[in-house]
Coordinates of C-alpha atoms (C1' of nucleotides) in Angstrom, one line a residue:
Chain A
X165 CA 119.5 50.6 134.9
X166 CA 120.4 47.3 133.4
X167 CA 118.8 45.3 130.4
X168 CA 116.7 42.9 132.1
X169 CA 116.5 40.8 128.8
X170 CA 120.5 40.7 128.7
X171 CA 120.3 39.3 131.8
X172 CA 117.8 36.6 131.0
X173 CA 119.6 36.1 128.2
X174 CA 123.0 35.7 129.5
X175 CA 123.1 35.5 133.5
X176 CA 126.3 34.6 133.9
X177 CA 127.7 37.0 132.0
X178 CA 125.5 39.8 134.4
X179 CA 127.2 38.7 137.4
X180 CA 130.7 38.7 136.0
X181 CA 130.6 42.2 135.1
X182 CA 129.2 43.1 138.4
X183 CA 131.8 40.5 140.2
X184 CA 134.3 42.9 138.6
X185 CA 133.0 46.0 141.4
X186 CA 133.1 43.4 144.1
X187 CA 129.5 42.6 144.4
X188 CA 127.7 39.4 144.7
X189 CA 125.6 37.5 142.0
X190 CA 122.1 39.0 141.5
X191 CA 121.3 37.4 139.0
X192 CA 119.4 34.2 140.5
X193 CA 116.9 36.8 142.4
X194 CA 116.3 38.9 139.7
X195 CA 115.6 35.7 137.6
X196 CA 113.1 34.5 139.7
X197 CA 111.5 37.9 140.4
X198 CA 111.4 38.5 136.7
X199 CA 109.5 34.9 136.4
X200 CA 107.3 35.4 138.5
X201 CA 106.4 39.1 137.3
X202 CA 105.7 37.9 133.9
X203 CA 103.7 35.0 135.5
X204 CA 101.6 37.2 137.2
X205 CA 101.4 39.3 133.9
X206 CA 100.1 36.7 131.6
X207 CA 97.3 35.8 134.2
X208 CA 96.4 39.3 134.5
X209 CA 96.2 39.8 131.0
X210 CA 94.2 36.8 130.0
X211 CA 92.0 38.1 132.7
X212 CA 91.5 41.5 131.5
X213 CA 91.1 39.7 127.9
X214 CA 87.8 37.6 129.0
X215 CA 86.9 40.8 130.9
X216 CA 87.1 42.9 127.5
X217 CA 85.3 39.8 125.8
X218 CA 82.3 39.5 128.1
X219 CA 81.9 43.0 128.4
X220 CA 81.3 43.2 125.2
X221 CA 78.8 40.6 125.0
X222 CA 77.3 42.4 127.5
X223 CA 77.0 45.4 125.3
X224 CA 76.0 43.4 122.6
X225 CA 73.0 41.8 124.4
X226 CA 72.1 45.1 125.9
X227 CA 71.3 46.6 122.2
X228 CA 69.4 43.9 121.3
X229 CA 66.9 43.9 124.4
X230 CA 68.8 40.8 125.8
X231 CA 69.2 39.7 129.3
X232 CA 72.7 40.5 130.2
X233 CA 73.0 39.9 134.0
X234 CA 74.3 36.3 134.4
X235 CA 77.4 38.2 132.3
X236 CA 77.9 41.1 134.6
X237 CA 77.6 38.6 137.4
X238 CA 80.5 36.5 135.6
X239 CA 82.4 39.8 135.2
X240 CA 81.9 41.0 138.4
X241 CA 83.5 37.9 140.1
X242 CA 86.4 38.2 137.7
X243 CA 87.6 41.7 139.0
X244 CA 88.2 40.5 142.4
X245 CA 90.5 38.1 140.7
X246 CA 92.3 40.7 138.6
X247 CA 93.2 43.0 141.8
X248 CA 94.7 40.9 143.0
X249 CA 97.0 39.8 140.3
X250 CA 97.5 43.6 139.3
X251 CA 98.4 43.7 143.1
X252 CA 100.9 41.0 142.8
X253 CA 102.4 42.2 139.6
X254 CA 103.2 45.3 140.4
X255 CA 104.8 44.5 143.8
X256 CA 107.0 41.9 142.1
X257 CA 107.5 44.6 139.5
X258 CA 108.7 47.4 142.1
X259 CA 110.9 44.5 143.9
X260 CA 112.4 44.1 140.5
X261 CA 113.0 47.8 139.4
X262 CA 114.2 49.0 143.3
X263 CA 117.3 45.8 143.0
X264 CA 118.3 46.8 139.1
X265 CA 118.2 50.2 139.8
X266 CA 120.4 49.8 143.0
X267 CA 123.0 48.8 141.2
X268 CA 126.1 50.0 139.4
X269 CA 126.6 50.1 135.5
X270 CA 128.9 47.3 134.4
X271 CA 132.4 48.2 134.0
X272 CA 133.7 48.7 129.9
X273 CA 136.1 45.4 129.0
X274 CA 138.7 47.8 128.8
X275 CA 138.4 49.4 132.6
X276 CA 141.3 48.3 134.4
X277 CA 140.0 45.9 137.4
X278 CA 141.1 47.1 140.6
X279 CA 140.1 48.1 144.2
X280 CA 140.5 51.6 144.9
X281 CA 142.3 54.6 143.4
X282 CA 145.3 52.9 143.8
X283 CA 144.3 50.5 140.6
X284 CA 144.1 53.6 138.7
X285 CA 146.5 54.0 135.6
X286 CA 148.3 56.5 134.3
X287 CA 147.2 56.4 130.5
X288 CA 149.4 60.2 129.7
X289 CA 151.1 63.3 130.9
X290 CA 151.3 66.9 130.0
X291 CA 153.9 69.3 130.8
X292 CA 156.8 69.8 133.7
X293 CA 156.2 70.5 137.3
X294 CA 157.8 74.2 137.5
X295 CA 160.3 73.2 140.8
X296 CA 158.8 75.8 142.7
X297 CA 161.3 76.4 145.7
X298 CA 159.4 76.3 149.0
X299 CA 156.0 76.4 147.2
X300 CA 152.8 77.0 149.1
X301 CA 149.6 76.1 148.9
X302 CA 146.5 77.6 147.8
X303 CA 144.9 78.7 150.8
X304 CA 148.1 79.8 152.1
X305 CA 148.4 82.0 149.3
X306 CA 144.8 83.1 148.8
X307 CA 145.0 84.3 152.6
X308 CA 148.3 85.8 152.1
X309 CA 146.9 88.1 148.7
X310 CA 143.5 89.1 151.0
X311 CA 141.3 87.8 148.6
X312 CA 140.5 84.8 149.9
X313 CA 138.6 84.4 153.2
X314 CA 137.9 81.2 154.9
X315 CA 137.0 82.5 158.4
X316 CA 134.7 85.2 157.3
X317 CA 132.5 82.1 155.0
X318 CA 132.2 80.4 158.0
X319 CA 131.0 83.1 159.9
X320 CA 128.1 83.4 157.4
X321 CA 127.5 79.9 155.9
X322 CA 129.9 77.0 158.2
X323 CA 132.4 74.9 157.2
X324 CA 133.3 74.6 153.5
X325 CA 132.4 77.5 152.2
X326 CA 135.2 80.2 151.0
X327 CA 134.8 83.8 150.3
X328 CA 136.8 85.5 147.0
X329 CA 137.3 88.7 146.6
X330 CA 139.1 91.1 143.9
X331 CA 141.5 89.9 141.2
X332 CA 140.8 86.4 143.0
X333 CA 137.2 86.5 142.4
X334 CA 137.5 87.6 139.0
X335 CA 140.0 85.1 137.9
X336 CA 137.4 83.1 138.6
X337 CA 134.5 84.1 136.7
X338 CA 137.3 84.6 133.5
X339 CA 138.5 80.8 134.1
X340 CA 134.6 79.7 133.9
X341 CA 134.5 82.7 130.5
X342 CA 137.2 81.0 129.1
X343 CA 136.1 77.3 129.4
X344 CA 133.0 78.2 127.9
X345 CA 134.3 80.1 125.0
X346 CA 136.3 77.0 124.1
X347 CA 133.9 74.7 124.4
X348 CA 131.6 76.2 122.3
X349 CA 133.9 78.3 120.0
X350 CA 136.0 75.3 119.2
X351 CA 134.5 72.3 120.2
X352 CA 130.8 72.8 119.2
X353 CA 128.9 72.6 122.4
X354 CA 125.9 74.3 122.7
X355 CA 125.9 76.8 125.9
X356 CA 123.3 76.1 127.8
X357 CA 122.0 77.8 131.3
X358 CA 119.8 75.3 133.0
X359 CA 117.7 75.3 136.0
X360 CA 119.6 74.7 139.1
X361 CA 117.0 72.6 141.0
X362 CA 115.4 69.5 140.0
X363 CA 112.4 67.4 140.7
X364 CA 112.8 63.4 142.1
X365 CA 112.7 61.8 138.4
X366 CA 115.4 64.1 136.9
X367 CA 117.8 63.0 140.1
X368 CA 117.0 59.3 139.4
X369 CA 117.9 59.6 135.4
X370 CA 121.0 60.3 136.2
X371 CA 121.4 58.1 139.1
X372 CA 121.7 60.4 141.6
X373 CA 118.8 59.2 143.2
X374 CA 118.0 56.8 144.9
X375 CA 121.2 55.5 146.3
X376 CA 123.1 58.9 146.9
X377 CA 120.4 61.2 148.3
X378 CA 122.5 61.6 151.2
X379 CA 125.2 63.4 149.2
X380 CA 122.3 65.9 147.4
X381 CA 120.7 69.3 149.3
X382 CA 117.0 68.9 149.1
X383 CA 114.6 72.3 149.4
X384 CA 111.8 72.5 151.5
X385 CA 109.6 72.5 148.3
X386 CA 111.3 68.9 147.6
X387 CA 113.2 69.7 144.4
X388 CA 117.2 68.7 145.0
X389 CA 120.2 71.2 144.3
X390 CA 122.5 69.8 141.7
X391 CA 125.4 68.6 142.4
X392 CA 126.8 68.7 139.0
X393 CA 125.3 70.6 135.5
X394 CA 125.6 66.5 134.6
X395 CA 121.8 66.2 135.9
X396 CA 119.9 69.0 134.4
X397 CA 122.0 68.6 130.7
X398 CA 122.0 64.8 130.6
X399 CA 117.9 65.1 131.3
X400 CA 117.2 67.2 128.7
X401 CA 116.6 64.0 126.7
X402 CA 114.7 62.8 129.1
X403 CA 111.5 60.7 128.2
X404 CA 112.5 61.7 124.2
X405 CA 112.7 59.7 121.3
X406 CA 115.5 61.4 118.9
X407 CA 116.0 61.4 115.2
X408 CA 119.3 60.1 114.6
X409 CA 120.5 63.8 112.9
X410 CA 120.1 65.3 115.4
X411 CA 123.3 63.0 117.2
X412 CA 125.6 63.6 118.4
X413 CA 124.0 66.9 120.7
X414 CA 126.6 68.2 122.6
X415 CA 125.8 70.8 125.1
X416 CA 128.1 72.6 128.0
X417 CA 127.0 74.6 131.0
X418 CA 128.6 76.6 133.5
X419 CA 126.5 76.4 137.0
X420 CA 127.2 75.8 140.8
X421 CA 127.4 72.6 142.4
X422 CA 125.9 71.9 145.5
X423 CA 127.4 68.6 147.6
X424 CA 126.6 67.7 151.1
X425 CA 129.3 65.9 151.2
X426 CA 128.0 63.4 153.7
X427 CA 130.8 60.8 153.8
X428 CA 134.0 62.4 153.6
X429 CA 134.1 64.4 157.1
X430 CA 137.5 65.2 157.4
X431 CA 139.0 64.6 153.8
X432 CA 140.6 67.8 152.7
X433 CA 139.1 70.3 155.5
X434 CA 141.5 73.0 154.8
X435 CA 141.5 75.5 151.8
X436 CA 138.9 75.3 148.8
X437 CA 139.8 71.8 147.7
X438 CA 136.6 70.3 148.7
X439 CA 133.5 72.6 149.4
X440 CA 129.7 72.4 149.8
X441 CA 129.5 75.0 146.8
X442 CA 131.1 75.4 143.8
X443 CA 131.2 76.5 140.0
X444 CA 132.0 73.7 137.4
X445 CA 131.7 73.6 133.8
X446 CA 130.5 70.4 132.8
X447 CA 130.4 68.7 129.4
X448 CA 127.5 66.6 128.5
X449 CA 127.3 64.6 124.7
X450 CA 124.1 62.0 123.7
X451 CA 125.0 59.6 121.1
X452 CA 124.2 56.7 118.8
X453 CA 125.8 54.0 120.9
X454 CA 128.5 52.8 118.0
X455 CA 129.4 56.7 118.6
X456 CA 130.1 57.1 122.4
X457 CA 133.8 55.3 122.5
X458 CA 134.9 58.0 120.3
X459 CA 133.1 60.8 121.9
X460 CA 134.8 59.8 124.9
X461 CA 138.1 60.3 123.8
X462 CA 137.2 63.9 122.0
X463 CA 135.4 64.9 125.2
X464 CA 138.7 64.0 127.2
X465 CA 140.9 65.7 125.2
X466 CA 138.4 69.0 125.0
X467 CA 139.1 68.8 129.0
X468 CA 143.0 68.1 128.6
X469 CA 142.7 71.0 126.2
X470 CA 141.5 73.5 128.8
X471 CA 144.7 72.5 131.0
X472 CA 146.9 72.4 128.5
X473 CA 145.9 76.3 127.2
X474 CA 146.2 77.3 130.9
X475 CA 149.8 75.6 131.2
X476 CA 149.1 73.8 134.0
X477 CA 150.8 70.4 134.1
X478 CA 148.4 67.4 134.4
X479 CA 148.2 63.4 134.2
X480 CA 145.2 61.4 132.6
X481 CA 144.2 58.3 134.7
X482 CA 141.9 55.7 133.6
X483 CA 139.7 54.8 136.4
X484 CA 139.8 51.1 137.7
X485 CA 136.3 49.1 138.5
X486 CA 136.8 49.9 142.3
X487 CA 137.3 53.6 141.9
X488 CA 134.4 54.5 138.9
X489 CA 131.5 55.8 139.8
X490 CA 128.1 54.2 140.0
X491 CA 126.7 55.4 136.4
X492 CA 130.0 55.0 134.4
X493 CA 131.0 52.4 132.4
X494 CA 134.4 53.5 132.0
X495 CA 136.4 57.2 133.4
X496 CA 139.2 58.9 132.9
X497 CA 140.3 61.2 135.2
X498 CA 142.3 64.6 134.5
X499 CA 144.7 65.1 137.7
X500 CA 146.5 69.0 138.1
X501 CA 150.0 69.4 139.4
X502 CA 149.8 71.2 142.9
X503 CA 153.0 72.4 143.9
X504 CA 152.0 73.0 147.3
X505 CA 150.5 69.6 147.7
X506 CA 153.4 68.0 146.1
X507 CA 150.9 65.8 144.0
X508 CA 148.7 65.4 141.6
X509 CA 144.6 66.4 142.4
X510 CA 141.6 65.2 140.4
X511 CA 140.3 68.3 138.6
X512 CA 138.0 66.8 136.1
X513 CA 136.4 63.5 135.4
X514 CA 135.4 62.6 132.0
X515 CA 132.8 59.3 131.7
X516 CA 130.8 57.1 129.2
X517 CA 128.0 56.0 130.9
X518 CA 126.9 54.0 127.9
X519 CA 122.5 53.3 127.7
X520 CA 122.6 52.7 131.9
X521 CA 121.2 56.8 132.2
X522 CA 119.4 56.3 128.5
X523 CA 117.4 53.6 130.3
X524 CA 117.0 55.0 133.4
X525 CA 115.2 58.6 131.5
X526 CA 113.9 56.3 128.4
X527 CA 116.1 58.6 126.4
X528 CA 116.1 57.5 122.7
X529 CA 116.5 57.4 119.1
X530 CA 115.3 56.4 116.0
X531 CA 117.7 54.3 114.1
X532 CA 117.8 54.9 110.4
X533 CA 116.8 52.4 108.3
X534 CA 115.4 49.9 110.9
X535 CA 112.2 50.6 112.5
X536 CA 111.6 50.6 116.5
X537 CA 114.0 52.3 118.5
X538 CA 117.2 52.2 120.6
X539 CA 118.9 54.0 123.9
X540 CA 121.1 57.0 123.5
X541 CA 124.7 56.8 125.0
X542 CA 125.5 59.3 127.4
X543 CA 128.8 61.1 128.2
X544 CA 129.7 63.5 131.1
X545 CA 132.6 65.6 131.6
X546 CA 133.7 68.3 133.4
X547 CA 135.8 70.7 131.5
X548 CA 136.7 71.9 134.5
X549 CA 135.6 72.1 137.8
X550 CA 136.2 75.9 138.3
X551 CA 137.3 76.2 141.9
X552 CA 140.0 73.6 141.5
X553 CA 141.5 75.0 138.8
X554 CA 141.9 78.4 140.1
X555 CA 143.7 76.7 142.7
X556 CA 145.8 74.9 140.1
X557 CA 146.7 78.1 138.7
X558 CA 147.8 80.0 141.8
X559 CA 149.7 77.3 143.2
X560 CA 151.7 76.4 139.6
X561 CA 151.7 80.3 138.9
X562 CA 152.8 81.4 142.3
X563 CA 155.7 83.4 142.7
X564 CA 158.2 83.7 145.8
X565 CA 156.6 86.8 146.7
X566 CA 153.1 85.7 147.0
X567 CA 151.6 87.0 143.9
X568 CA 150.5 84.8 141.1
X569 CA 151.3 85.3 137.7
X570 CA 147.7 85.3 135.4
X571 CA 148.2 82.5 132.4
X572 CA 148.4 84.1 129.2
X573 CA 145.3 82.7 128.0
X574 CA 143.1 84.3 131.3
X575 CA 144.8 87.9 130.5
X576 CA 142.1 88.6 128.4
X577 CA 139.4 87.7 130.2
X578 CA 140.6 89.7 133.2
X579 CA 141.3 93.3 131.3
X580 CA 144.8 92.6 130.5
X581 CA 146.1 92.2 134.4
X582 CA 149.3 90.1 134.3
X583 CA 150.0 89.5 138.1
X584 CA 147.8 89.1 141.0
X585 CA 149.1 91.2 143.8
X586 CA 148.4 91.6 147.7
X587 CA 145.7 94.0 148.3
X588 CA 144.4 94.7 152.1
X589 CA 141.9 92.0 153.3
X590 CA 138.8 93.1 152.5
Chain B
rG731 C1' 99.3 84.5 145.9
rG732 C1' 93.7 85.0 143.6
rA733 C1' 90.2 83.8 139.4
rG734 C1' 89.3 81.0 135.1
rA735 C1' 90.3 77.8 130.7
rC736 C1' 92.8 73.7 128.7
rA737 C1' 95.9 68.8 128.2
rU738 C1' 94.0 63.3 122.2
rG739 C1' 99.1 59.9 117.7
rG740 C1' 105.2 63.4 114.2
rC741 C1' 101.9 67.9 113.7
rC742 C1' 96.7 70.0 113.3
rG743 C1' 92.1 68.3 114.9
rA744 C1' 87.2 65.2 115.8
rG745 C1' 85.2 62.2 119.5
rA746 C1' 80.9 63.5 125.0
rG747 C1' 80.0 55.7 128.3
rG748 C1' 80.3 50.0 124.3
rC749 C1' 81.1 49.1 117.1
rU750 C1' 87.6 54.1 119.0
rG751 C1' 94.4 52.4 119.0
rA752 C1' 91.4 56.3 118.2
rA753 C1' 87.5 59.9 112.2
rG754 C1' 89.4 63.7 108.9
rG755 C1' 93.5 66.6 107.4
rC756 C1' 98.9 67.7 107.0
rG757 C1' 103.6 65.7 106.9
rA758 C1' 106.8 61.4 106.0
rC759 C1' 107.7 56.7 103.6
rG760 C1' 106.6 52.8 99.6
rG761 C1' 104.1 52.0 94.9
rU762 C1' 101.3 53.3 90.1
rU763 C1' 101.1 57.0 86.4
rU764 C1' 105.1 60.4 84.1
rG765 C1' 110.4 62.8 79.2
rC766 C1' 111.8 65.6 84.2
rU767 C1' 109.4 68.3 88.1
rA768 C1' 104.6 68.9 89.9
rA769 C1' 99.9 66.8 90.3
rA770 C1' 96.6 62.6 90.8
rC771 C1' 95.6 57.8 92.7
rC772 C1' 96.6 53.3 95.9
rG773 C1' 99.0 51.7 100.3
rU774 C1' 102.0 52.2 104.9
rU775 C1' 102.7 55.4 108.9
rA776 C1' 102.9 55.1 117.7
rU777 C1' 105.2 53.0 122.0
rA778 C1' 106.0 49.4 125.8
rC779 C1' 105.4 44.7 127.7
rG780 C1' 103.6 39.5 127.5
rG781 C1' 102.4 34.7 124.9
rG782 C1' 103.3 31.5 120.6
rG783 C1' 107.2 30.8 117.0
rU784 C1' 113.1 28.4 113.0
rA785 C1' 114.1 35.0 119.5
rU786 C1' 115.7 39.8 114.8
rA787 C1' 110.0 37.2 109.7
rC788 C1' 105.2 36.4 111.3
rC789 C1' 100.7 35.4 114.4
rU790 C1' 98.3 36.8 119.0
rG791 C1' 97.2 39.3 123.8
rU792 C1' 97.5 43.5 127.2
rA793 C1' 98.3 48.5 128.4
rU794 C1' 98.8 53.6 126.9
rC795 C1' 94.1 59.8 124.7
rG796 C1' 99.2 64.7 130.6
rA797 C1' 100.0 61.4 135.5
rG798 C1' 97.7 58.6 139.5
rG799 C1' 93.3 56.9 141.8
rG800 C1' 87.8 56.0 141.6
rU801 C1' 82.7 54.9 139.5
rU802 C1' 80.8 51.1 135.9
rC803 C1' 79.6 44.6 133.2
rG804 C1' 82.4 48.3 130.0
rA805 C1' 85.9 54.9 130.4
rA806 C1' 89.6 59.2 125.8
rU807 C1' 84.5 60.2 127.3
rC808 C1' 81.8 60.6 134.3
rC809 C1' 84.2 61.8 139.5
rC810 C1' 88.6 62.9 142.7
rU811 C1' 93.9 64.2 143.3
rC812 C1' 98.4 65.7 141.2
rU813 C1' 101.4 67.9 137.3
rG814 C1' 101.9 71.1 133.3
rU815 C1' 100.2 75.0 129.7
rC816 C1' 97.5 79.4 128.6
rU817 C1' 94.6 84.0 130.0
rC818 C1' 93.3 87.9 133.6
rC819 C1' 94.5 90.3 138.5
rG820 C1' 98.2 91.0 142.4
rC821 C1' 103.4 90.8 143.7
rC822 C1' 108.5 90.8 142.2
rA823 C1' 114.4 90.7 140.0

RNA sequence: GGAGACAUGGCCGAGAGGCUGAAGGCGACGGUUUGCUAAACCGUUAUACGGGGUAUACCUGUAUCGAGGGUUCGAAUCCCUCUGUCUCCGCCA
């Protein structure tokens, strides 16, 4: 949601920053709703002043054995008056909220401009793609070990939807251990383990609602599945006024992540790249806004760290204005080296999103020493999504006999076991 | 799922159609007193939006007593709907 007195106060400067994701000026219709909103506020509220005046005159006269009915008359034939302008007022204000919440946060100076992914820069790299001879990729693999079983999922749920089984599956519960252990352990984020499904005003703080309902599942009881821990952790602020001690919160979560998908039919419909279902941890800070720049940078580098522990090799991007999602204000994206792919696959994507959510939940603080109060920034990371990076790992640690060597770091988390090895098909 | 009770400011808690943006208390902040601490006393203590104004001072208006409707000249107070909390029963991991 955008600052509607920023953009009375500098219009020009509004539709720049929005020029820069390749829309139009709003500015001159948001201007004149916003004019003619407050219009139709000051008439309604003189109105209800005279109405609070001669009503109490009426009350007044009434005490003192008075004749109050050429008052009530008067009042009477205000009301009709007053409906009507609290009619028009809060149409113009519902015109005005549906257009600025419609559109995108404005891009961070520093977000490259650009038009699509392509516009993306590479900001750093870690480590050295192995040279695997031949190497193959993760479903290939998965299928090959017995442990991973596409057919069978479809059998019980459809497309996009993948079945683990054995060392497979557990690697993936200790990838999502270990995250979380570093996260909190080291980093200081709070574990949290939050409610799965959320009502209509939790999916609009985060902007999920109302423009991308057609990417969400929805339950017969209404509530919407989440498609990322980002929804339920960022609105934990929601409608709250914080004390400036208790910023910067960081919290962390570890939950499935439900995506219809809607638009990409046919983008990566083989393996367990891109499903309808699956486990992420996700990073979520709230900040004094002179704090978020910096948190943005430690909450990247608390995602680089997980890839880095695991030995996976990776790139960081920098997301251009075409590329950056609709809350963020500026992204960096944490690509993993896939052999079998020959490229480099987004595995984590770490955002500021500035006050745009803040405003959107009326998340806020108390600023010390100055009264009143101010929007939160908020930050979203994953750190990592889970599936991917189990697919990182078998297709960097694969060996030329189909097992998959277990990262050092995950040994611990999975009893010791070095080497997953081909077991029957379950 | 069935039955009932409740929802007031940072917190506790009055208020039962007008004089209530809301008594009283606690807490917090500022001040006086004080060798220090404590105590006592005085004062301040919500949010949002609008209008005026040298746009962050200040003046003024409106709204907000869980949310949304309604009745009324006038609603925290009466009525309806919704949401949430609590208690009892049932069911269940």
């Amino acid at each position: 949601m955008h600052d509607i007195k920023w953009i009375r106060e500098d219009a020009a400067a509004f539709d720049a920053a929005l020029a820069r994701r390749s829309l139009p000026a709003s500015s001159p219709q948001i201007l004149k709703l916003d004019g003619e909103r407050r219009a139709a506020q000051t008439a309604m509220q003189e109105a209800q002043a005279k109405r609070n005046d001669l009503s109490k005159q009426v009350g007044e006269l009434k005490r003192t054995g008075g004749d109050a009915g050429a008052l009530m008359q008067e009042v009477a034939s205000l009301k009709d008056r007053m409906a009507e302008l609290e009619v028009q007022e809060k149409e113009l204000g519902t015109q005005l909220d549906t257009i600025l919440s419609s559109l995108p946060n404005r891009p961070a100076p520093e977000t490259p401009d650009g038009k699509d992914e392509h516009a993306n820069k590479e900001i750093r790299r870690f480590g050295t793609p192995a040279g695997h001879n031949a190497p193959r990729q993760h479903y290939e693999l998965g299928e090959a070990l017995g442990q991973m079983d596409f057919t069978n999922a479809a059998k019980l749920s459809g497309s996009r939807f993948t079945i683990l089984s054995g060392a497979l599956a557990k690697m993936e519960r200790a990838i999502g251990n270990f995250m979380l252990d570093l996260h909190t352990d080291t980093f200081g984020y709070t574990e949290v383990s939050p409610p799965l499904m959320v009502r209509d005003e939790i999916a609009y703080g985060t902007a999920q609602l109302p423009k991308f309902a057609d990417d969400l599942f929805r339950t017969t009881t209404g509530l919407w599945l989440i498609p990322t821990a980002e929804v339920p952790l960022t609105n934990l602020v929601n409608g709250d006024i914080l004390e400036p001690e208790q910023l910067p919160m960081r919290v962390t979560a570890r939950t499935p992540c439900f995506r219809s998908e809607a638009g990409s039919a046919g983008k990566d419909t083989r393996g367990m790249l891109r499903q309808h279902q699956f486990y992420k941890v996700e990073l979520v800070s709230i900040t004094m806004p002179d704090q978020s720049k910096a948190e943005h940078e430690r909450m990247t580098e608390c995602a680089e760290t997980v890839l880095k522990r695991l030995e996976i090799p990776f790139r960081t991007m920098v997301l251009c204005t075409g590329d950056m999602g609709f809350a963020a204000q500026k992204t960096y994206d944490l690509e993993a080296w896939l052999p079998g792919q020959n490229t480099y696959r987004e595995i984590s994507s770490c955002s500021n999103c500035g006050d745009f959510q803040a405003r959107r939940m009326n998340a806020r603080y108390r600023p010390a020493g100055e009264k009143g109060t101010a929007f939160v920034h908020t930050l979203n990371g994953s750190g990592l999504a889970i599936g991917r990076c189990l697919i990182a790992i078998m297709e960097n640690f694969q060996n030329p006999d189909g097992s998959i060597a277990i990262p050092a770091i995950l040994r611990p988390y999975m009893g010791g076991m070095e080497k997953i090895e081909v077991t029957a098909k379950l």
